[in-house]
Short mmCIF file of C-alpha atoms (C1' of nucleotides) in Angstrom, two decimals:
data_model
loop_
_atom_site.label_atom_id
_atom_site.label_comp_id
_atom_site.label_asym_id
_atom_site.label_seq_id
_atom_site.Cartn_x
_atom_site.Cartn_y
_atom_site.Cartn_z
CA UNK A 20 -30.07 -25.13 5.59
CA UNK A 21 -28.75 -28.01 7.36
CA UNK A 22 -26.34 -27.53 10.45
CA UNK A 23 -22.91 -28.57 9.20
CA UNK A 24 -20.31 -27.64 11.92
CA UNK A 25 -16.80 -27.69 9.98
CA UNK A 26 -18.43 -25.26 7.41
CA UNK A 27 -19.64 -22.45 9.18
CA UNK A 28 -16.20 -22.97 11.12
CA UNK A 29 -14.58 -21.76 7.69
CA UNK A 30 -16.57 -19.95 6.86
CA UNK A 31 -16.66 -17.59 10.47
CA UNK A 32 -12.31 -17.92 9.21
CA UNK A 33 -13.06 -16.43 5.63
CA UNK A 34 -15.38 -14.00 7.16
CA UNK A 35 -13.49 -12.38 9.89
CA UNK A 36 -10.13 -12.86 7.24
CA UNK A 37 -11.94 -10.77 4.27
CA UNK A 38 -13.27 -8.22 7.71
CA UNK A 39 -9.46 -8.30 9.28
CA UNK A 40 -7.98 -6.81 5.88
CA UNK A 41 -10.21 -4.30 5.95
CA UNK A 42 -10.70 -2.94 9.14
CA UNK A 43 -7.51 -4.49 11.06
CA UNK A 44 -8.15 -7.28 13.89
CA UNK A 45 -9.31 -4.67 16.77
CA UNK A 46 -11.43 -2.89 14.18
CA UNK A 47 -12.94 -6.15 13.42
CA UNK A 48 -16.05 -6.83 15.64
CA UNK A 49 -17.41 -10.09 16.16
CA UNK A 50 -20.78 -8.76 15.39
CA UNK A 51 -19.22 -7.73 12.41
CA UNK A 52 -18.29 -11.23 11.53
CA UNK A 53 -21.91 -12.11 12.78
CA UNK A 54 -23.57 -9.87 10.42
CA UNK A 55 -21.16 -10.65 7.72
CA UNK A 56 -21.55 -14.31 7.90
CA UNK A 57 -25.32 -14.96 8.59
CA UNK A 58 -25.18 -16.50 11.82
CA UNK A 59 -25.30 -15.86 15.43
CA UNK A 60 -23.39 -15.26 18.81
CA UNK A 61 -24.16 -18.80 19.68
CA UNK A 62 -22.73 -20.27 16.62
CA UNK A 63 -19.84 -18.06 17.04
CA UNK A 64 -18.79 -18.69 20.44
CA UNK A 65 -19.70 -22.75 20.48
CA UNK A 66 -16.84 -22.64 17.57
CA UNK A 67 -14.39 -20.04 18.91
CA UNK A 68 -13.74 -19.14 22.94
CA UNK A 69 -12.86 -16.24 22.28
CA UNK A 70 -11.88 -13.56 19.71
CA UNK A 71 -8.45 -14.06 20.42
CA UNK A 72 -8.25 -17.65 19.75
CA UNK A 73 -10.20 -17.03 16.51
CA UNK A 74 -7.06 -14.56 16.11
CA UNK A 75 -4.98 -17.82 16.23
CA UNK A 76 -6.38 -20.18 14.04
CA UNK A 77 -7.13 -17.50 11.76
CA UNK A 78 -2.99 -16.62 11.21
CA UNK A 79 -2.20 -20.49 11.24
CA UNK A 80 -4.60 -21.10 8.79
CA UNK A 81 -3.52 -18.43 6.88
CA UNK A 82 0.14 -19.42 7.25
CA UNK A 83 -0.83 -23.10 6.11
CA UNK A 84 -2.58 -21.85 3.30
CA UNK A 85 0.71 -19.74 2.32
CA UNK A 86 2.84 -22.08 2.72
CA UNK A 87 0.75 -24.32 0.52
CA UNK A 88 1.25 -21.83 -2.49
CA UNK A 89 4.29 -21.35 -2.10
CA UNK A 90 5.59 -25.20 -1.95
CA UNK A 91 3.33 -25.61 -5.01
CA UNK A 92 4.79 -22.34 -6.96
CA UNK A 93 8.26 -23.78 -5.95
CA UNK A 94 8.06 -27.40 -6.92
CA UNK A 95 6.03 -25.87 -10.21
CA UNK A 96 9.11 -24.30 -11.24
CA UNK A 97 11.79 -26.92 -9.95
CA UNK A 98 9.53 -29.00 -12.44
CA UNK A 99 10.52 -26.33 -15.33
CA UNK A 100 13.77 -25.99 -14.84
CA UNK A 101 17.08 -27.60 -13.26
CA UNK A 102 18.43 -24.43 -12.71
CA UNK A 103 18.56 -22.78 -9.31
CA UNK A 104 18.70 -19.29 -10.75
CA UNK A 105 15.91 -19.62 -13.73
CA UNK A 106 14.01 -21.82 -10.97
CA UNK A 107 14.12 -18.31 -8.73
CA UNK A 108 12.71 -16.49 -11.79
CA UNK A 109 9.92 -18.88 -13.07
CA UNK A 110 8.81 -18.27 -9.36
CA UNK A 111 8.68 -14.84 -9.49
CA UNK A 112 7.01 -14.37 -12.29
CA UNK A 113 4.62 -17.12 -11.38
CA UNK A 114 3.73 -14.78 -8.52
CA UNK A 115 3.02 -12.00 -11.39
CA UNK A 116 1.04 -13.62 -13.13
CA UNK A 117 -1.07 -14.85 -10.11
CA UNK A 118 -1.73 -11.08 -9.27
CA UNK A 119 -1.72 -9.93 -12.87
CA UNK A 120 -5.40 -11.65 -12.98
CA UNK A 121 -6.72 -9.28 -10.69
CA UNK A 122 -9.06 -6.72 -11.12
CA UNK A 123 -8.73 -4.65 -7.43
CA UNK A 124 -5.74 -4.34 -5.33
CA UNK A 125 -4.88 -7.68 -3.30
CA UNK A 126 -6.71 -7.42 -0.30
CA UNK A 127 -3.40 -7.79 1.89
CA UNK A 128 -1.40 -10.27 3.67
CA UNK A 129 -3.12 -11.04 6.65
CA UNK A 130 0.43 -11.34 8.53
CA UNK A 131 1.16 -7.76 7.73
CA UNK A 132 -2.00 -6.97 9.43
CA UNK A 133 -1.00 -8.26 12.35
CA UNK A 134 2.30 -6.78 12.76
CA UNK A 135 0.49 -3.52 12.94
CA UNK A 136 -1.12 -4.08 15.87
CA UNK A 137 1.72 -6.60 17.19
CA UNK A 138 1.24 -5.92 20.73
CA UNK A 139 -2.13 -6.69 21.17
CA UNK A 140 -1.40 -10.02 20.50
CA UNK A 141 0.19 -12.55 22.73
CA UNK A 142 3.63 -14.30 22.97
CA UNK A 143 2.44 -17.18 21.27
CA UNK A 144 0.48 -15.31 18.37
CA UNK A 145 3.73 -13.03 18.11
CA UNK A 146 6.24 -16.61 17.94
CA UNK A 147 4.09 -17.81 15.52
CA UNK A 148 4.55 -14.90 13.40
CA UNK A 149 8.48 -14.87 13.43
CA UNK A 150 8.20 -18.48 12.66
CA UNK A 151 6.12 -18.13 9.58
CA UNK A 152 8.20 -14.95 7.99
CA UNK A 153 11.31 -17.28 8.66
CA UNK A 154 9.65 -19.98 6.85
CA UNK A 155 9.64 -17.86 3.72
CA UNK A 156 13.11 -16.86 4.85
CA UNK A 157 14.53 -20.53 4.57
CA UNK A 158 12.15 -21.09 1.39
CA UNK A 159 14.23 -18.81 -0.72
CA UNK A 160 16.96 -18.92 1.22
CA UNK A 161 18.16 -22.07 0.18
CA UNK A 162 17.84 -21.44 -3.33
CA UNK A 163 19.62 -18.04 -3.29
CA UNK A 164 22.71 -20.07 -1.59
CA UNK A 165 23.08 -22.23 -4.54
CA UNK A 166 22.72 -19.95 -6.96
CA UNK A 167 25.47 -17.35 -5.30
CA UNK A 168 27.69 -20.85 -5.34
CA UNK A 169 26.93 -21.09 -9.03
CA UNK A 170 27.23 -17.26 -10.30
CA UNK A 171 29.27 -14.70 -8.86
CA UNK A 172 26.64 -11.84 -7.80
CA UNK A 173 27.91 -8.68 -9.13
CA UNK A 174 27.86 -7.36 -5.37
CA UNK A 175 28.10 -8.23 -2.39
CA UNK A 176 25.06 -10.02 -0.97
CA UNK A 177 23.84 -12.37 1.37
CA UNK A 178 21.36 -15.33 0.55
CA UNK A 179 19.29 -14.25 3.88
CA UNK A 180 18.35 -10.79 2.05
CA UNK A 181 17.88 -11.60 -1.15
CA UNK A 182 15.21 -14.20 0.16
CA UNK A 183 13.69 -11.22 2.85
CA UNK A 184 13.62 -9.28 -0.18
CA UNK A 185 11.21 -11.41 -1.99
CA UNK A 186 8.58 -10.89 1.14
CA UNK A 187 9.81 -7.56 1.51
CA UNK A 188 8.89 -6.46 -2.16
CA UNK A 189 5.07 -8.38 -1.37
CA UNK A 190 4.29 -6.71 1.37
CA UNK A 191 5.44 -3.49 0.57
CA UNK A 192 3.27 -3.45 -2.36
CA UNK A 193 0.19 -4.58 -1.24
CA UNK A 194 0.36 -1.36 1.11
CA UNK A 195 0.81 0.57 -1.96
CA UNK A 196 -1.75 -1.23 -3.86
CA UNK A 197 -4.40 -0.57 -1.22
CA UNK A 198 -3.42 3.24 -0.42
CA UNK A 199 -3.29 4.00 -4.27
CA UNK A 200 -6.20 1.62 -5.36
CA UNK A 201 -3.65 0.02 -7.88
CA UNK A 202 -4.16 -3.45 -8.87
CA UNK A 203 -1.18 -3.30 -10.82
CA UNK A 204 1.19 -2.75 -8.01
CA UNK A 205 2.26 -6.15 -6.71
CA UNK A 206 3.27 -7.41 -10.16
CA UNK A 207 5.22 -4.61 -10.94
CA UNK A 208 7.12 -4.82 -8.43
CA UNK A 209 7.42 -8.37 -8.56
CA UNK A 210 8.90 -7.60 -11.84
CA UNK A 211 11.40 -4.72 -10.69
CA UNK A 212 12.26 -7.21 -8.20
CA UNK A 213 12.90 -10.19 -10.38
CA UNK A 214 14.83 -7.75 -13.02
CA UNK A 215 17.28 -7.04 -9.79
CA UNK A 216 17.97 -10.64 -9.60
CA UNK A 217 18.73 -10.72 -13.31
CA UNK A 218 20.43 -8.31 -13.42
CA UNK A 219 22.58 -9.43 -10.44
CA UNK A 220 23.47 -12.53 -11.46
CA UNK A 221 23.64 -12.52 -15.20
CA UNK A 222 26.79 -13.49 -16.53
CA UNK A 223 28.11 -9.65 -17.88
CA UNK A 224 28.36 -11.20 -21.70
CA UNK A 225 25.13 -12.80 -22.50
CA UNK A 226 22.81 -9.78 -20.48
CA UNK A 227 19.94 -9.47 -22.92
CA UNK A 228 16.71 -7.28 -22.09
CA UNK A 229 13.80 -9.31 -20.31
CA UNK A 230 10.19 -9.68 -22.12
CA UNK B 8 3.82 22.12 35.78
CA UNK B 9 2.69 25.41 34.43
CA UNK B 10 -0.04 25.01 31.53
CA UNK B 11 1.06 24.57 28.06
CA UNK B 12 -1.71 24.52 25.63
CA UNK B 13 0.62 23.41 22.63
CA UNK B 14 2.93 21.52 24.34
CA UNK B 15 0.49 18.95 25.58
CA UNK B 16 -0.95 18.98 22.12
CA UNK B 17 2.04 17.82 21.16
CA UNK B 18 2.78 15.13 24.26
CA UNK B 19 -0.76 13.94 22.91
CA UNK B 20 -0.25 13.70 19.18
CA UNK B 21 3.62 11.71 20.01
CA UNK B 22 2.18 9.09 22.67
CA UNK B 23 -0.28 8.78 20.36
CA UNK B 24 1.55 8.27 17.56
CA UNK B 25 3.99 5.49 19.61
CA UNK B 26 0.72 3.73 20.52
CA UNK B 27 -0.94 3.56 16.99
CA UNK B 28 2.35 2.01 16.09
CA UNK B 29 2.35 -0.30 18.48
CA UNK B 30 -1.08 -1.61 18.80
CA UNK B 31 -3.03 -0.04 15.74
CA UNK B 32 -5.64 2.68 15.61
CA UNK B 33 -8.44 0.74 16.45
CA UNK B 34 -6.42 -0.93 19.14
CA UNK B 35 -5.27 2.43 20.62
CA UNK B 36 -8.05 3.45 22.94
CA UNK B 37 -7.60 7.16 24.52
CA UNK B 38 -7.77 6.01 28.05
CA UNK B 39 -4.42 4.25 26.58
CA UNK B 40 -3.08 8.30 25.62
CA UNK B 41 -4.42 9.29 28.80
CA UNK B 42 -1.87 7.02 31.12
CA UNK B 43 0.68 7.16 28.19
CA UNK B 44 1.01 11.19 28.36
CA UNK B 45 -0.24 11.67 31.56
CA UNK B 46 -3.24 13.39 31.42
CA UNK B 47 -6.94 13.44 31.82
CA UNK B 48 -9.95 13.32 29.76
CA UNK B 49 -10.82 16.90 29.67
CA UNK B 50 -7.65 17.40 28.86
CA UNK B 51 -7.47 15.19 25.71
CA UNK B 52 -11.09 16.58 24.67
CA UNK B 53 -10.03 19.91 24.94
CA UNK B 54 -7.61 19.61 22.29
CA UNK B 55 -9.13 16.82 20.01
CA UNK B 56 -13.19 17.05 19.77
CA UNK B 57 -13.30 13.39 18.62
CA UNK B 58 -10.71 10.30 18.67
CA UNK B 59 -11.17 10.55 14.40
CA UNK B 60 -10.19 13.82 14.88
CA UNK B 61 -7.20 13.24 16.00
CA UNK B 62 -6.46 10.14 13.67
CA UNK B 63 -6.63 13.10 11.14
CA UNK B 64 -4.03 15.47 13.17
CA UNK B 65 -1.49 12.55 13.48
CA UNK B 66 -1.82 11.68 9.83
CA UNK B 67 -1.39 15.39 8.51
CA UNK B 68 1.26 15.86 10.98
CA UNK B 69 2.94 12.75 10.16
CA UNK B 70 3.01 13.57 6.42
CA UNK B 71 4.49 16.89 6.91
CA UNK B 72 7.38 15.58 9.56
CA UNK B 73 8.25 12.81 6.74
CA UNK B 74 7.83 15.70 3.79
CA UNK B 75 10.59 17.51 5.65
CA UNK B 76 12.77 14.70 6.21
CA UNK B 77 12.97 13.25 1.90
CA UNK B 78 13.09 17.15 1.39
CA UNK B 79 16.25 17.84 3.33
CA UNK B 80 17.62 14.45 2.25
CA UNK B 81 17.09 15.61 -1.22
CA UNK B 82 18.65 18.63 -0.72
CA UNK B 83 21.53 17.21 0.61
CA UNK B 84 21.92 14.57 -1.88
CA UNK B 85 21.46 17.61 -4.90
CA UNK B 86 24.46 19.60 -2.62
CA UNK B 87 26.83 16.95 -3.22
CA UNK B 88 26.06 16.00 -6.70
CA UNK B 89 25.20 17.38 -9.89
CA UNK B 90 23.81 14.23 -11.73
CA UNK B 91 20.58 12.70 -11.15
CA UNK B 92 21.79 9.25 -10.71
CA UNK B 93 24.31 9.87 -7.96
CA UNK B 94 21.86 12.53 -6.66
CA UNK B 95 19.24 9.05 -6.43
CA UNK B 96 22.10 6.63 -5.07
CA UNK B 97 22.83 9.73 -2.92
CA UNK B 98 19.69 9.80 -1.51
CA UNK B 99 19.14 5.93 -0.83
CA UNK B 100 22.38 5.77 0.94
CA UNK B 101 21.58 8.39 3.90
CA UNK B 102 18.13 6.74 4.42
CA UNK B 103 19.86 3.79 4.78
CA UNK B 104 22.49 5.43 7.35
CA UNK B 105 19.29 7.00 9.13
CA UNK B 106 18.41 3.18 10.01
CA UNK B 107 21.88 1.84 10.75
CA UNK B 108 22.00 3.73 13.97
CA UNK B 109 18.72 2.17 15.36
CA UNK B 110 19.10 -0.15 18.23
CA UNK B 111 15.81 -1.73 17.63
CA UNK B 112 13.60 -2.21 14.75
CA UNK B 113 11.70 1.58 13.46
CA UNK B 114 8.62 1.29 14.90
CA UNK B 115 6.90 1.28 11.53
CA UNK B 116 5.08 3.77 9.06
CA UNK B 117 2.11 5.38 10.73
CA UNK B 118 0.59 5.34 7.03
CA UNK B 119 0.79 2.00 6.46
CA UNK B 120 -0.63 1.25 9.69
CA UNK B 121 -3.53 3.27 9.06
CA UNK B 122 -3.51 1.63 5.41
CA UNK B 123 -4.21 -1.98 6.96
CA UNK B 124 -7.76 -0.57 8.69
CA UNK B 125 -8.51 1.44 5.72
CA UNK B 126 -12.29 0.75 5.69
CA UNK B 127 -12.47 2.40 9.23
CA UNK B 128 -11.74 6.02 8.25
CA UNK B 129 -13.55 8.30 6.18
CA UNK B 130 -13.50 9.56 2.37
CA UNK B 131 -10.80 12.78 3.67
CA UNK B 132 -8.64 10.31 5.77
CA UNK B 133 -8.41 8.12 2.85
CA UNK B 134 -7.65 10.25 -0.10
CA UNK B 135 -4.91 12.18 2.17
CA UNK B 136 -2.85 8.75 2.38
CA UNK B 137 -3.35 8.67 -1.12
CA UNK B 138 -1.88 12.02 -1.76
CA UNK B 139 0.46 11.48 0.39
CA UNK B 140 1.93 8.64 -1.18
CA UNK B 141 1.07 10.39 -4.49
CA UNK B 142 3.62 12.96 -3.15
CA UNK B 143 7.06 10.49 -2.49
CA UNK B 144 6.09 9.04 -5.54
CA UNK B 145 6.52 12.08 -7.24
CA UNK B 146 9.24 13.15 -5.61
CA UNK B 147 11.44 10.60 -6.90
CA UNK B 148 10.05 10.26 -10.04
CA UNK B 149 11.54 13.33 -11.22
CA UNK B 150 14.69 12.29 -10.47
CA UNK B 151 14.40 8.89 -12.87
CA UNK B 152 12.64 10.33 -15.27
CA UNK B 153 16.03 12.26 -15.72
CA UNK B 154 17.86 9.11 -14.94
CA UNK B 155 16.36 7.47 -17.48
CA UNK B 156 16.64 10.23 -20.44
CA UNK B 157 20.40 9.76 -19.94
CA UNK B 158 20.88 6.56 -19.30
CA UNK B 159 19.93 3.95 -20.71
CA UNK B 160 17.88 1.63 -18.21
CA UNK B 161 19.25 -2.25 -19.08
CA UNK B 162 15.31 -3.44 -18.56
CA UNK B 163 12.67 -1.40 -19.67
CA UNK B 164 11.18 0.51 -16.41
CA UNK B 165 9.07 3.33 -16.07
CA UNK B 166 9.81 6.39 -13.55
CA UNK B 167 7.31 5.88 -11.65
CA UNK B 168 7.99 2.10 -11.13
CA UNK B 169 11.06 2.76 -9.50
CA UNK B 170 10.09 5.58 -7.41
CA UNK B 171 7.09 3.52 -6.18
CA UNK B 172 9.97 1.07 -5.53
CA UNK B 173 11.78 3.01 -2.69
CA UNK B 174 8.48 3.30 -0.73
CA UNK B 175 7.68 -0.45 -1.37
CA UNK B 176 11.10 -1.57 -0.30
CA UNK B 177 10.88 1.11 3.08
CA UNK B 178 7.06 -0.73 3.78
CA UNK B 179 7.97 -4.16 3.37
CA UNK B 180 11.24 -3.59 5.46
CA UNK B 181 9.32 -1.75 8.36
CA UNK B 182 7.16 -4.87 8.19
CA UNK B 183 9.69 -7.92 8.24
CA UNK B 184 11.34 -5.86 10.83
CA UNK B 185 9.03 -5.64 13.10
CA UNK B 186 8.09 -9.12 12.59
CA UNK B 187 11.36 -10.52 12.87
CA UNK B 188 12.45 -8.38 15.71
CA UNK B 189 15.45 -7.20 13.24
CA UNK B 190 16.44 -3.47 13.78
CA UNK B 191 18.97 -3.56 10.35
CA UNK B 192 16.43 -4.59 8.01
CA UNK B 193 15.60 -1.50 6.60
CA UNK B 194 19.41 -0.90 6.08
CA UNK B 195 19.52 -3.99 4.49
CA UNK B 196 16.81 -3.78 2.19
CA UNK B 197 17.43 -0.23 1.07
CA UNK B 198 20.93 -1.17 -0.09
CA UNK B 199 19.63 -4.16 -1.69
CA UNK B 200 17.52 -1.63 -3.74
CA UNK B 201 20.53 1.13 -4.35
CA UNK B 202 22.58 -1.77 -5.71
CA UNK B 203 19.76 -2.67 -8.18
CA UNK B 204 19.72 1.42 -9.38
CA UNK B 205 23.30 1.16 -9.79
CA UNK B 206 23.17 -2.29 -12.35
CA UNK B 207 20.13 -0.99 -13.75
CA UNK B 208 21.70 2.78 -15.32
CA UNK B 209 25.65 1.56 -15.00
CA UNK B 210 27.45 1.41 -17.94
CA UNK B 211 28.56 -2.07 -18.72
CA UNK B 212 32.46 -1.04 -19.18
CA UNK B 213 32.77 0.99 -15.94
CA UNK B 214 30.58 -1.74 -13.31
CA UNK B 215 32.60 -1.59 -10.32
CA UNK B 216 31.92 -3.24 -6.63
CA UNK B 217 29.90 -0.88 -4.04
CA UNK B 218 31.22 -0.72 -0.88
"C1'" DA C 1 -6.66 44.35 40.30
"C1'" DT C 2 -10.27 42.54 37.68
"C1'" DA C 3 -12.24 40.23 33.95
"C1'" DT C 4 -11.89 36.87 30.46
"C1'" DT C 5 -10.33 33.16 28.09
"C1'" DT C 6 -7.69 29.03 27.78
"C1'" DC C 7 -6.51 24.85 29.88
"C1'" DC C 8 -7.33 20.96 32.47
"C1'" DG C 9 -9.13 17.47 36.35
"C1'" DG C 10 -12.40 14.07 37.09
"C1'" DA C 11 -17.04 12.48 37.88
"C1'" DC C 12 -20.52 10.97 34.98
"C1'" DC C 13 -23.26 8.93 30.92
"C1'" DG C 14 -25.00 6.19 26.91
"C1'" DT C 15 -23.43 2.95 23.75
"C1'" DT C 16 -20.65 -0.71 22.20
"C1'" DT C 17 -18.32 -4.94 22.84
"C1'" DG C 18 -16.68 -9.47 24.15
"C1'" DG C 19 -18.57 -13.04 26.41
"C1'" DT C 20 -22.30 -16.00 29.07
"C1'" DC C 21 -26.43 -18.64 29.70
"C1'" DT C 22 -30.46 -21.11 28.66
"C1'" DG C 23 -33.23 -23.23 25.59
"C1'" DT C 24 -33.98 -25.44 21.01
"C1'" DT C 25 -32.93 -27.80 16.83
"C1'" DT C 26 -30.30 -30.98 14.10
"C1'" DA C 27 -27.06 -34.88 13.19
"C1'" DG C 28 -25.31 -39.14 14.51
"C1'" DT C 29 -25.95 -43.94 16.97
"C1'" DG C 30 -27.76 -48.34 18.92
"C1'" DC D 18 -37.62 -44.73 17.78
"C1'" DA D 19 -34.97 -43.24 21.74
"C1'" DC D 20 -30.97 -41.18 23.26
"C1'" DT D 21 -26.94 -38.32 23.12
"C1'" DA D 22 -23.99 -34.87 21.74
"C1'" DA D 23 -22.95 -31.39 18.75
"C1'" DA D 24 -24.70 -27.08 16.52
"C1'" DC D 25 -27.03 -23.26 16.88
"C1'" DA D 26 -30.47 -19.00 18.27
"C1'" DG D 27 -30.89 -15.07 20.96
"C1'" DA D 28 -31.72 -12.69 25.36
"C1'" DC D 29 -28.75 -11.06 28.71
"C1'" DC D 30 -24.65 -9.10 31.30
"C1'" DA D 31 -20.49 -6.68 33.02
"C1'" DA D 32 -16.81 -4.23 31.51
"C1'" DA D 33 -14.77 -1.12 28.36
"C1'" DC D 34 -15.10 2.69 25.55
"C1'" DG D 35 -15.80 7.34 23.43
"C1'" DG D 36 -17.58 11.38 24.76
"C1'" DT D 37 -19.96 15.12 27.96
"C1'" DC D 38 -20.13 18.36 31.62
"C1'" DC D 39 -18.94 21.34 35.10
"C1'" DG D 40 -15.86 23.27 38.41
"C1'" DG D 41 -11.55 25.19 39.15
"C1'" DA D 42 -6.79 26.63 38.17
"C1'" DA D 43 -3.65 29.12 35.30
"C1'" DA D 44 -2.55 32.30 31.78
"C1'" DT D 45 -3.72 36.65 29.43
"C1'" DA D 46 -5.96 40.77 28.45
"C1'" DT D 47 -7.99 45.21 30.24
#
DNA sequence: ATATTTCCGGACCGTTTGGTCTGTTTAGTG
DNA sequence: CACTAAACAGACCAAACGGTCCGGAAATAT
């Protein structure tokens, strides 16, 4: 096995990511990660200080990654459709059918993980947080804007929650998931979710039953 | 001071509890308890034989605090109306006034923090989340299982869906709250779900504006 | 009043844990 | 090939941690 130094880097991130979801970050050991990756305490520490600042990159990779798949789900359906409103729903459902493949519950949002256990972290670690959630915030936010400029919502809502609602819904449900061992969960609720939307905006005339 | 057995039982089991929330269970050491509640070792050990133990005590104690509070609420809400669906919209409504009084964002779901180190507790720890979720989800499915019988849901849902729906919505909320340092999310979130009940089961002629 | 049990303080202990240090191997470079 | 720097292995360490133990104080029973 040759010595490659930007791969056991990612793969000490997967590692302590896959541990993280299972046993939180302070149930997470770093001989855990040592064990689970095949390597040693020297390899570890010449690639992270300290388990803290493996706590970093670990979120802002994570973050990147997220906001990778979500940019792609969103441009994906701007590509389908014109519409703000049936450009919201193609993205929903593109999230159900990403989780619809899966076999066990989602393993969790790595985010969530950390808000459980939010003072433990540092100011920094805890900024970065806010400032990925309100990422997604803006995400959606914009398109929920257009859409209640478009079609009257049948109450009173603001673009801000409908978008928080989208993350809301997620993380909610991979809690579920995991405490009921139900695989099923996020994309039901993805669908409930997406329904609400439907239902909210539809135009009171043409409201027809989803698939 | 004179010596309270079950009083500082108690102390133990709520600075506890405030800690878990705060920095997880892992993350909450005892010594942590110790200066939190203001006691000693022997102390602690006298009541709790291990730290697991006690993980177990908050949990069961937890469950049955949070029993008591959707069984009142659903009490209430079956006091002041006869029909299922109002009894639901009912109920939604005074969880959401329970969270429009907080100052700060609710300090989270001890479940759901014990849900994101899952793989640290044992097989009984485990399947009592399950059942305890098992138990809200119940709880409200009776209710929409009625709902649904008499009217007739606009998108084709099951009971259970939408009672898992109120504990997704709750979890997801306690999560961007916390994240986002935003004490009216839950409030926010929860009405965002009672409005979808009410366009989901409304009659088409009689859809009026909730306040 | 005495005995007994519960309750608790705090020193102590073995293990775990994050982190260090030294030496060795591998990859790149002239 | 020689040299350098990065990439590791693994023994080692100090602090933190969960838990034990015993003495004593406070409540309760006799």
């Amino acid at each position: 096995m040759r010595k490659d130094g930007i791969a056991t880097r990612e793969k000490i991130l997967d590692g302590a990511r896959d541990l993280v979801l299972k046993l939180g970050y302070s149930g997470m050991k770093v001989d855990h990660v040592l064990e689970h990756v095949g390597i040693t305490k020297g390899a570890f520490f010449h690639h992270f200080k300290t388990k803290d600042e493996l706590a970093k990159a670990l979120l802002r990779r994570y973050a990147s990654e997220d906001a990778l798949i979500y940019a792609e789900t969103r441009a994906q359906a701007e590509k389908l459709s014109d519409d703000p409103l049936q450009q919201i729903l193609i993205f929903i459902r593109l999230f159900e059918d990403m989780f619809s493949e899966m076999t066990e519950p989602y393993p969790g949002c790595l985010l969530a993980s950390y808000v459980y256990e939010l003072q433990q972290f540092d100011d920094e670690t805890r900024s970065l947080l806010h400032e990925t959630f309100a990422r997604w915030r803006t995400l959606l936010q914009e398109k929920f804007t257009l859409i209640i400029e478009r079609y009257p919502p049948k109450n009173p809502v603001s673009a801000s929650q409908l978008a928080d609602g989208f993350t809301v819904v997620l993380e909610g449900a991979f809690i579920l998931a995991k405490a009921m061992n139900d695989a099923r969960m996020a994309t039901e609720q993805l669908r409930l979710y997406r329904n609400y939307i439907e239902l909210l905006f539809a135009a009171p005339e043409q409201m027809r039953a989803a698939a």
